Amino acid sequence: MRIPLILAAAAAGLAALPAQAQHAGGAFLAAYDTNHDGKLPRAEYDAARAERFAATDADKDGSISEAEYVGEYSARLDRQLAASGDSAEKQAEERTRQIRQTHVRFGALDTNKDGRIDRAEYDAIAGRTFAEQDADKDGVITAADVAATAAARKAAN
């Protein structure tokens, strides 16, 4: 169960990238490396996650409802799909698939099953995701860490 939750959290964070690029090797790093220096220390990751939480919590009640979670992602997805150059039919298919997966991710992130993702749930998943991606455990994620993590996942399957 641990790996699906980590993957769900990573996917949630990667949602800012085009749908086709979300599973590419460097997508995690690209999604959170806000200063684009190729290094992601924990503080930079936490700051980006805090901004994303605040932006998603539309009613500012300190937690994210499923409607807020799906709504925030849906708006980004629509922009990504419009820029994709894909046919309207392909965009509609991808949107349907992505939104269905967004509901699944919400269910995985809502660990206490109260219908909301509170900051503690959000931060707990983020901590596990960061630890998994930081392959050399030096507190900074680099492209080498991401590649090592991907290789370890592939070897485990």
mmCIF file with all atom_site columns, C-alpha atoms in Angstrom:
data_model
loop_
_atom_site.group_PDB
_atom_site.id
_atom_site.type_symbol
_atom_site.label_atom_id
_atom_site.label_alt_id
_atom_site.label_comp_id
_atom_site.label_asym_id
_atom_site.label_entity_id
_atom_site.label_seq_id
_atom_site.pdbx_PDB_ins_code
_atom_site.Cartn_x
_atom_site.Cartn_y
_atom_site.Cartn_z
_atom_site.occupancy
_atom_site.B_iso_or_equiv
_atom_site.pdbx_formal_charge
_atom_site.auth_seq_id
_atom_site.auth_comp_id
_atom_site.auth_asym_id
_atom_site.auth_atom_id
_atom_site.pdbx_PDB_model_num
ATOM 1   C CA . MET A 1 1   ? 0.000   0.000  0.000   1.00 0.00 ? 1   MET A CA 1
ATOM 2   C CA . ARG A 1 2   ? 2.937   2.364  0.646   1.00 0.00 ? 2   ARG A CA 1
ATOM 3   C CA . ILE A 1 3   ? 4.093   2.556  -2.979  1.00 0.00 ? 3   ILE A CA 1
ATOM 4   C CA . PRO A 1 4   ? 0.631   3.415  -4.415  1.00 0.00 ? 4   PRO A CA 1
ATOM 5   C CA . LEU A 1 5   ? 0.272   6.228  -1.863  1.00 0.00 ? 5   LEU A CA 1
ATOM 6   C CA . ILE A 1 6   ? 3.700   7.599  -2.725  1.00 0.00 ? 6   ILE A CA 1
ATOM 7   C CA . LEU A 1 7   ? 2.975   7.358  -6.406  1.00 0.00 ? 7   LEU A CA 1
ATOM 8   C CA . ALA A 1 8   ? -0.375  9.071  -5.891  1.00 0.00 ? 8   ALA A CA 1
ATOM 9   C CA . ALA A 1 9   ? 1.316   11.907 -4.043  1.00 0.00 ? 9   ALA A CA 1
ATOM 10  C CA . ALA A 1 10  ? 3.956   12.276 -6.675  1.00 0.00 ? 10  ALA A CA 1
ATOM 11  C CA . ALA A 1 11  ? 1.297   12.257 -9.366  1.00 0.00 ? 11  ALA A CA 1
ATOM 12  C CA . ALA A 1 12  ? -0.606  14.939 -7.516  1.00 0.00 ? 12  ALA A CA 1
ATOM 13  C CA . GLY A 1 13  ? 2.453   17.120 -7.480  1.00 0.00 ? 13  GLY A CA 1
ATOM 14  C CA . LEU A 1 14  ? 3.292   16.416 -11.090 1.00 0.00 ? 14  LEU A CA 1
ATOM 15  C CA . ALA A 1 15  ? -0.129  17.450 -12.273 1.00 0.00 ? 15  ALA A CA 1
ATOM 16  C CA . ALA A 1 16  ? 1.317   20.830 -13.244 1.00 0.00 ? 16  ALA A CA 1
ATOM 17  C CA . LEU A 1 17  ? 3.123   19.173 -16.132 1.00 0.00 ? 17  LEU A CA 1
ATOM 18  C CA . PRO A 1 18  ? 1.531   18.170 -19.418 1.00 0.00 ? 18  PRO A CA 1
ATOM 19  C CA . ALA A 1 19  ? -0.280  14.872 -19.099 1.00 0.00 ? 19  ALA A CA 1
ATOM 20  C CA . GLN A 1 20  ? 2.122   13.120 -21.438 1.00 0.00 ? 20  GLN A CA 1
ATOM 21  C CA . ALA A 1 21  ? 5.201   14.279 -19.482 1.00 0.00 ? 21  ALA A CA 1
ATOM 22  C CA . GLN A 1 22  ? 4.006   13.415 -15.997 1.00 0.00 ? 22  GLN A CA 1
ATOM 23  C CA . HIS A 1 23  ? 5.703   10.044 -15.912 1.00 0.00 ? 23  HIS A CA 1
ATOM 24  C CA . ALA A 1 24  ? 8.966   11.071 -17.564 1.00 0.00 ? 24  ALA A CA 1
ATOM 25  C CA . GLY A 1 25  ? 12.093  10.554 -15.470 1.00 0.00 ? 25  GLY A CA 1
ATOM 26  C CA . GLY A 1 26  ? 12.744  14.174 -14.535 1.00 0.00 ? 26  GLY A CA 1
ATOM 27  C CA . ALA A 1 27  ? 9.136   15.267 -14.125 1.00 0.00 ? 27  ALA A CA 1
ATOM 28  C CA . PHE A 1 28  ? 9.239   15.198 -10.320 1.00 0.00 ? 28  PHE A CA 1
ATOM 29  C CA . LEU A 1 29  ? 12.311  17.400 -10.205 1.00 0.00 ? 29  LEU A CA 1
ATOM 30  C CA . ALA A 1 30  ? 10.950  19.761 -12.867 1.00 0.00 ? 30  ALA A CA 1
ATOM 31  C CA . ALA A 1 31  ? 7.666   20.148 -10.993 1.00 0.00 ? 31  ALA A CA 1
ATOM 32  C CA . TYR A 1 32  ? 9.266   21.359 -7.761  1.00 0.00 ? 32  TYR A CA 1
ATOM 33  C CA . ASP A 1 33  ? 12.668  22.848 -8.682  1.00 0.00 ? 33  ASP A CA 1
ATOM 34  C CA . THR A 1 34  ? 11.333  26.393 -8.584  1.00 0.00 ? 34  THR A CA 1
ATOM 35  C CA . ASN A 1 35  ? 14.711  28.080 -9.067  1.00 0.00 ? 35  ASN A CA 1
ATOM 36  C CA . HIS A 1 36  ? 15.585  25.684 -11.926 1.00 0.00 ? 36  HIS A CA 1
ATOM 37  C CA . ASP A 1 37  ? 19.087  24.908 -10.683 1.00 0.00 ? 37  ASP A CA 1
ATOM 38  C CA . GLY A 1 38  ? 18.733  21.138 -11.038 1.00 0.00 ? 38  GLY A CA 1
ATOM 39  C CA . LYS A 1 39  ? 18.761  20.642 -7.271  1.00 0.00 ? 39  LYS A CA 1
ATOM 40  C CA . LEU A 1 40  ? 15.777  20.255 -4.997  1.00 0.00 ? 40  LEU A CA 1
ATOM 41  C CA . PRO A 1 41  ? 16.575  20.636 -1.304  1.00 0.00 ? 41  PRO A CA 1
ATOM 42  C CA . ARG A 1 42  ? 13.820  19.737 1.139   1.00 0.00 ? 42  ARG A CA 1
ATOM 43  C CA . ALA A 1 43  ? 13.147  23.407 2.005   1.00 0.00 ? 43  ALA A CA 1
ATOM 44  C CA . GLU A 1 44  ? 12.499  24.288 -1.650  1.00 0.00 ? 44  GLU A CA 1
ATOM 45  C CA . TYR A 1 45  ? 10.226  21.258 -2.022  1.00 0.00 ? 45  TYR A CA 1
ATOM 46  C CA . ASP A 1 46  ? 8.305   22.117 1.142   1.00 0.00 ? 46  ASP A CA 1
ATOM 47  C CA . ALA A 1 47  ? 7.865   25.743 0.030   1.00 0.00 ? 47  ALA A CA 1
ATOM 48  C CA . ALA A 1 48  ? 6.517   24.667 -3.369  1.00 0.00 ? 48  ALA A CA 1
ATOM 49  C CA . ARG A 1 49  ? 4.166   22.178 -1.708  1.00 0.00 ? 49  ARG A CA 1
ATOM 50  C CA . ALA A 1 50  ? 2.915   24.850 0.733   1.00 0.00 ? 50  ALA A CA 1
ATOM 51  C CA . GLU A 1 51  ? 2.154   27.183 -2.179  1.00 0.00 ? 51  GLU A CA 1
ATOM 52  C CA . ARG A 1 52  ? 0.341   24.395 -4.016  1.00 0.00 ? 52  ARG A CA 1
ATOM 53  C CA . PHE A 1 53  ? -1.711  23.529 -0.913  1.00 0.00 ? 53  PHE A CA 1
ATOM 54  C CA . ALA A 1 54  ? -2.707  27.162 -0.399  1.00 0.00 ? 54  ALA A CA 1
ATOM 55  C CA . ALA A 1 55  ? -3.655  27.566 -4.055  1.00 0.00 ? 55  ALA A CA 1
ATOM 56  C CA . THR A 1 56  ? -5.782  24.414 -4.007  1.00 0.00 ? 56  THR A CA 1
ATOM 57  C CA . ASP A 1 57  ? -7.557  25.278 -0.727  1.00 0.00 ? 57  ASP A CA 1
ATOM 58  C CA . ALA A 1 58  ? -9.961  27.645 -2.493  1.00 0.00 ? 58  ALA A CA 1
ATOM 59  C CA . ASP A 1 59  ? -12.155 28.340 0.544   1.00 0.00 ? 59  ASP A CA 1
ATOM 60  C CA . LYS A 1 60  ? -9.102  28.798 2.810   1.00 0.00 ? 60  LYS A CA 1
ATOM 61  C CA . ASP A 1 61  ? -10.459 26.503 5.531   1.00 0.00 ? 61  ASP A CA 1
ATOM 62  C CA . GLY A 1 62  ? -7.148  24.694 6.003   1.00 0.00 ? 62  GLY A CA 1
ATOM 63  C CA . SER A 1 63  ? -8.090  21.538 4.125   1.00 0.00 ? 63  SER A CA 1
ATOM 64  C CA . ILE A 1 64  ? -8.746  20.481 0.558   1.00 0.00 ? 64  ILE A CA 1
ATOM 65  C CA . SER A 1 65  ? -12.088 18.980 -0.416  1.00 0.00 ? 65  SER A CA 1
ATOM 66  C CA . GLU A 1 66  ? -12.394 16.585 -3.317  1.00 0.00 ? 66  GLU A CA 1
ATOM 67  C CA . ALA A 1 67  ? -14.154 19.311 -5.308  1.00 0.00 ? 67  ALA A CA 1
ATOM 68  C CA . GLU A 1 68  ? -11.272 21.738 -4.664  1.00 0.00 ? 68  GLU A CA 1
ATOM 69  C CA . TYR A 1 69  ? -8.683  19.100 -5.520  1.00 0.00 ? 69  TYR A CA 1
ATOM 70  C CA . VAL A 1 70  ? -10.374 18.040 -8.745  1.00 0.00 ? 70  VAL A CA 1
ATOM 71  C CA . GLY A 1 71  ? -11.334 21.606 -9.661  1.00 0.00 ? 71  GLY A CA 1
ATOM 72  C CA . GLU A 1 72  ? -7.809  22.960 -9.294  1.00 0.00 ? 72  GLU A CA 1
ATOM 73  C CA . TYR A 1 73  ? -6.354  20.107 -11.328 1.00 0.00 ? 73  TYR A CA 1
ATOM 74  C CA . SER A 1 74  ? -9.121  20.309 -13.930 1.00 0.00 ? 74  SER A CA 1
ATOM 75  C CA . ALA A 1 75  ? -8.337  23.956 -14.657 1.00 0.00 ? 75  ALA A CA 1
ATOM 76  C CA . ARG A 1 76  ? -4.632  23.191 -15.151 1.00 0.00 ? 76  ARG A CA 1
ATOM 77  C CA . LEU A 1 77  ? -5.423  20.120 -17.212 1.00 0.00 ? 77  LEU A CA 1
ATOM 78  C CA . ASP A 1 78  ? -7.681  22.103 -19.544 1.00 0.00 ? 78  ASP A CA 1
ATOM 79  C CA . ARG A 1 79  ? -4.864  24.602 -20.194 1.00 0.00 ? 79  ARG A CA 1
ATOM 80  C CA . GLN A 1 80  ? -2.392  21.774 -20.808 1.00 0.00 ? 80  GLN A CA 1
ATOM 81  C CA . LEU A 1 81  ? -4.709  19.962 -23.176 1.00 0.00 ? 81  LEU A CA 1
ATOM 82  C CA . ALA A 1 82  ? -5.509  23.139 -25.108 1.00 0.00 ? 82  ALA A CA 1
ATOM 83  C CA . ALA A 1 83  ? -1.773  23.663 -25.649 1.00 0.00 ? 83  ALA A CA 1
ATOM 84  C CA . SER A 1 84  ? -1.154  20.028 -26.591 1.00 0.00 ? 84  SER A CA 1
ATOM 85  C CA . GLY A 1 85  ? -2.136  20.289 -30.221 1.00 0.00 ? 85  GLY A CA 1
ATOM 86  C CA . ASP A 1 86  ? -4.096  17.036 -29.936 1.00 0.00 ? 86  ASP A CA 1
ATOM 87  C CA . SER A 1 87  ? -7.453  16.620 -31.649 1.00 0.00 ? 87  SER A CA 1
ATOM 88  C CA . ALA A 1 88  ? -10.596 17.549 -29.718 1.00 0.00 ? 88  ALA A CA 1
ATOM 89  C CA . GLU A 1 89  ? -11.456 13.844 -29.484 1.00 0.00 ? 89  GLU A CA 1
ATOM 90  C CA . LYS A 1 90  ? -8.016  12.954 -28.093 1.00 0.00 ? 90  LYS A CA 1
ATOM 91  C CA . GLN A 1 91  ? -8.210  15.852 -25.623 1.00 0.00 ? 91  GLN A CA 1
ATOM 92  C CA . ALA A 1 92  ? -11.635 14.699 -24.414 1.00 0.00 ? 92  ALA A CA 1
ATOM 93  C CA . GLU A 1 93  ? -10.377 11.133 -23.932 1.00 0.00 ? 93  GLU A CA 1
ATOM 94  C CA . GLU A 1 94  ? -7.301  12.318 -22.044 1.00 0.00 ? 94  GLU A CA 1
ATOM 95  C CA . ARG A 1 95  ? -9.366  14.682 -19.892 1.00 0.00 ? 95  ARG A CA 1
ATOM 96  C CA . THR A 1 96  ? -11.765 11.895 -18.942 1.00 0.00 ? 96  THR A CA 1
ATOM 97  C CA . ARG A 1 97  ? -8.881  9.584  -18.044 1.00 0.00 ? 97  ARG A CA 1
ATOM 98  C CA . GLN A 1 98  ? -7.011  12.229 -16.072 1.00 0.00 ? 98  GLN A CA 1
ATOM 99  C CA . ILE A 1 99  ? -10.053 13.390 -14.102 1.00 0.00 ? 99  ILE A CA 1
ATOM 100 C CA . ARG A 1 100 ? -10.938 9.789  -13.225 1.00 0.00 ? 100 ARG A CA 1
ATOM 101 C CA . GLN A 1 101 ? -7.372  9.316  -11.960 1.00 0.00 ? 101 GLN A CA 1
ATOM 102 C CA . THR A 1 102 ? -7.582  12.589 -10.016 1.00 0.00 ? 102 THR A CA 1
ATOM 103 C CA . HIS A 1 103 ? -10.489 11.189 -7.995  1.00 0.00 ? 103 HIS A CA 1
ATOM 104 C CA . VAL A 1 104 ? -8.431  8.053  -7.291  1.00 0.00 ? 104 VAL A CA 1
ATOM 105 C CA . ARG A 1 105 ? -5.460  10.175 -6.166  1.00 0.00 ? 105 ARG A CA 1
ATOM 106 C CA . PHE A 1 106 ? -7.701  12.157 -3.845  1.00 0.00 ? 106 PHE A CA 1
ATOM 107 C CA . GLY A 1 107 ? -8.923  8.936  -2.233  1.00 0.00 ? 107 GLY A CA 1
ATOM 108 C CA . ALA A 1 108 ? -5.343  7.793  -1.691  1.00 0.00 ? 108 ALA A CA 1
ATOM 109 C CA . LEU A 1 109 ? -4.253  11.127 -0.229  1.00 0.00 ? 109 LEU A CA 1
ATOM 110 C CA . ASP A 1 110 ? -7.253  11.351 2.128   1.00 0.00 ? 110 ASP A CA 1
ATOM 111 C CA . THR A 1 111 ? -5.771  8.796  4.508   1.00 0.00 ? 111 THR A CA 1
ATOM 112 C CA . ASN A 1 112 ? -8.297  9.299  7.322   1.00 0.00 ? 112 ASN A CA 1
ATOM 113 C CA . LYS A 1 113 ? -11.192 9.071  4.822   1.00 0.00 ? 113 LYS A CA 1
ATOM 114 C CA . ASP A 1 114 ? -13.000 12.179 6.091   1.00 0.00 ? 114 ASP A CA 1
ATOM 115 C CA . GLY A 1 115 ? -13.510 13.570 2.588   1.00 0.00 ? 115 GLY A CA 1
ATOM 116 C CA . ARG A 1 116 ? -10.795 16.216 2.995   1.00 0.00 ? 116 ARG A CA 1
ATOM 117 C CA . ILE A 1 117 ? -7.020  16.373 2.723   1.00 0.00 ? 117 ILE A CA 1
ATOM 118 C CA . ASP A 1 118 ? -5.761  18.279 5.730   1.00 0.00 ? 118 ASP A CA 1
ATOM 119 C CA . ARG A 1 119 ? -2.297  19.759 5.962   1.00 0.00 ? 119 ARG A CA 1
ATOM 120 C CA . ALA A 1 120 ? -0.996  16.855 8.067   1.00 0.00 ? 120 ALA A CA 1
ATOM 121 C CA . GLU A 1 121 ? -2.080  14.313 5.415   1.00 0.00 ? 121 GLU A CA 1
ATOM 122 C CA . TYR A 1 122 ? -0.617  16.479 2.676   1.00 0.00 ? 122 TYR A CA 1
ATOM 123 C CA . ASP A 1 123 ? 2.693   16.913 4.492   1.00 0.00 ? 123 ASP A CA 1
ATOM 124 C CA . ALA A 1 124 ? 2.988   13.230 5.477   1.00 0.00 ? 124 ALA A CA 1
ATOM 125 C CA . ILE A 1 125 ? 2.704   12.105 1.881   1.00 0.00 ? 125 ILE A CA 1
ATOM 126 C CA . ALA A 1 126 ? 5.147   14.804 0.816   1.00 0.00 ? 126 ALA A CA 1
ATOM 127 C CA . GLY A 1 127 ? 7.703   13.613 3.358   1.00 0.00 ? 127 GLY A CA 1
ATOM 128 C CA . ARG A 1 128 ? 7.520   10.038 2.146   1.00 0.00 ? 128 ARG A CA 1
ATOM 129 C CA . THR A 1 129 ? 7.669   11.114 -1.487  1.00 0.00 ? 129 THR A CA 1
ATOM 130 C CA . PHE A 1 130 ? 10.732  13.279 -0.898  1.00 0.00 ? 130 PHE A CA 1
ATOM 131 C CA . ALA A 1 131 ? 12.480  10.503 1.023   1.00 0.00 ? 131 ALA A CA 1
ATOM 132 C CA . GLU A 1 132 ? 11.793  8.032  -1.767  1.00 0.00 ? 132 GLU A CA 1
ATOM 133 C CA . GLN A 1 133 ? 13.073  10.358 -4.484  1.00 0.00 ? 133 GLN A CA 1
ATOM 134 C CA . ASP A 1 134 ? 16.223  11.314 -2.514  1.00 0.00 ? 134 ASP A CA 1
ATOM 135 C CA . ALA A 1 135 ? 18.033  8.110  -3.464  1.00 0.00 ? 135 ALA A CA 1
ATOM 136 C CA . ASP A 1 136 ? 21.379  9.037  -1.888  1.00 0.00 ? 136 ASP A CA 1
ATOM 137 C CA . LYS A 1 137 ? 19.688  10.434 1.248   1.00 0.00 ? 137 LYS A CA 1
ATOM 138 C CA . ASP A 1 138 ? 21.660  13.692 1.237   1.00 0.00 ? 138 ASP A CA 1
ATOM 139 C CA . GLY A 1 139 ? 18.583  15.925 1.580   1.00 0.00 ? 139 GLY A CA 1
ATOM 140 C CA . VAL A 1 140 ? 18.761  17.187 -2.011  1.00 0.00 ? 140 VAL A CA 1
ATOM 141 C CA . ILE A 1 141 ? 17.055  15.591 -5.011  1.00 0.00 ? 141 ILE A CA 1
ATOM 142 C CA . THR A 1 142 ? 18.943  15.738 -8.301  1.00 0.00 ? 142 THR A CA 1
ATOM 143 C CA . ALA A 1 143 ? 18.490  14.128 -11.713 1.00 0.00 ? 143 ALA A CA 1
ATOM 144 C CA . ALA A 1 144 ? 20.808  11.348 -10.509 1.00 0.00 ? 144 ALA A CA 1
ATOM 145 C CA . ASP A 1 145 ? 18.460  10.657 -7.577  1.00 0.00 ? 145 ASP A CA 1
ATOM 146 C CA . VAL A 1 146 ? 15.430  10.575 -9.855  1.00 0.00 ? 146 VAL A CA 1
ATOM 147 C CA . ALA A 1 147 ? 17.201  8.170  -12.231 1.00 0.00 ? 147 ALA A CA 1
ATOM 148 C CA . ALA A 1 148 ? 18.266  5.919  -9.342  1.00 0.00 ? 148 ALA A CA 1
ATOM 149 C CA . THR A 1 149 ? 14.731  5.861  -7.967  1.00 0.00 ? 149 THR A CA 1
ATOM 150 C CA . ALA A 1 150 ? 13.308  5.008  -11.395 1.00 0.00 ? 150 ALA A CA 1
ATOM 151 C CA . ALA A 1 151 ? 15.880  2.230  -11.841 1.00 0.00 ? 151 ALA A CA 1
ATOM 152 C CA . ALA A 1 152 ? 15.076  0.800  -8.416  1.00 0.00 ? 152 ALA A CA 1
ATOM 153 C CA . ARG A 1 153 ? 11.348  0.788  -9.210  1.00 0.00 ? 153 ARG A CA 1
ATOM 154 C CA . LYS A 1 154 ? 11.995  -0.899 -12.526 1.00 0.00 ? 154 LYS A CA 1
ATOM 155 C CA . ALA A 1 155 ? 14.187  -3.527 -10.895 1.00 0.00 ? 155 ALA A CA 1
ATOM 156 C CA . ALA A 1 156 ? 11.526  -4.178 -8.246  1.00 0.00 ? 156 ALA A CA 1
ATOM 157 C CA . ASN A 1 157 ? 8.900   -4.872 -10.918 1.00 0.00 ? 157 ASN A CA 1
#
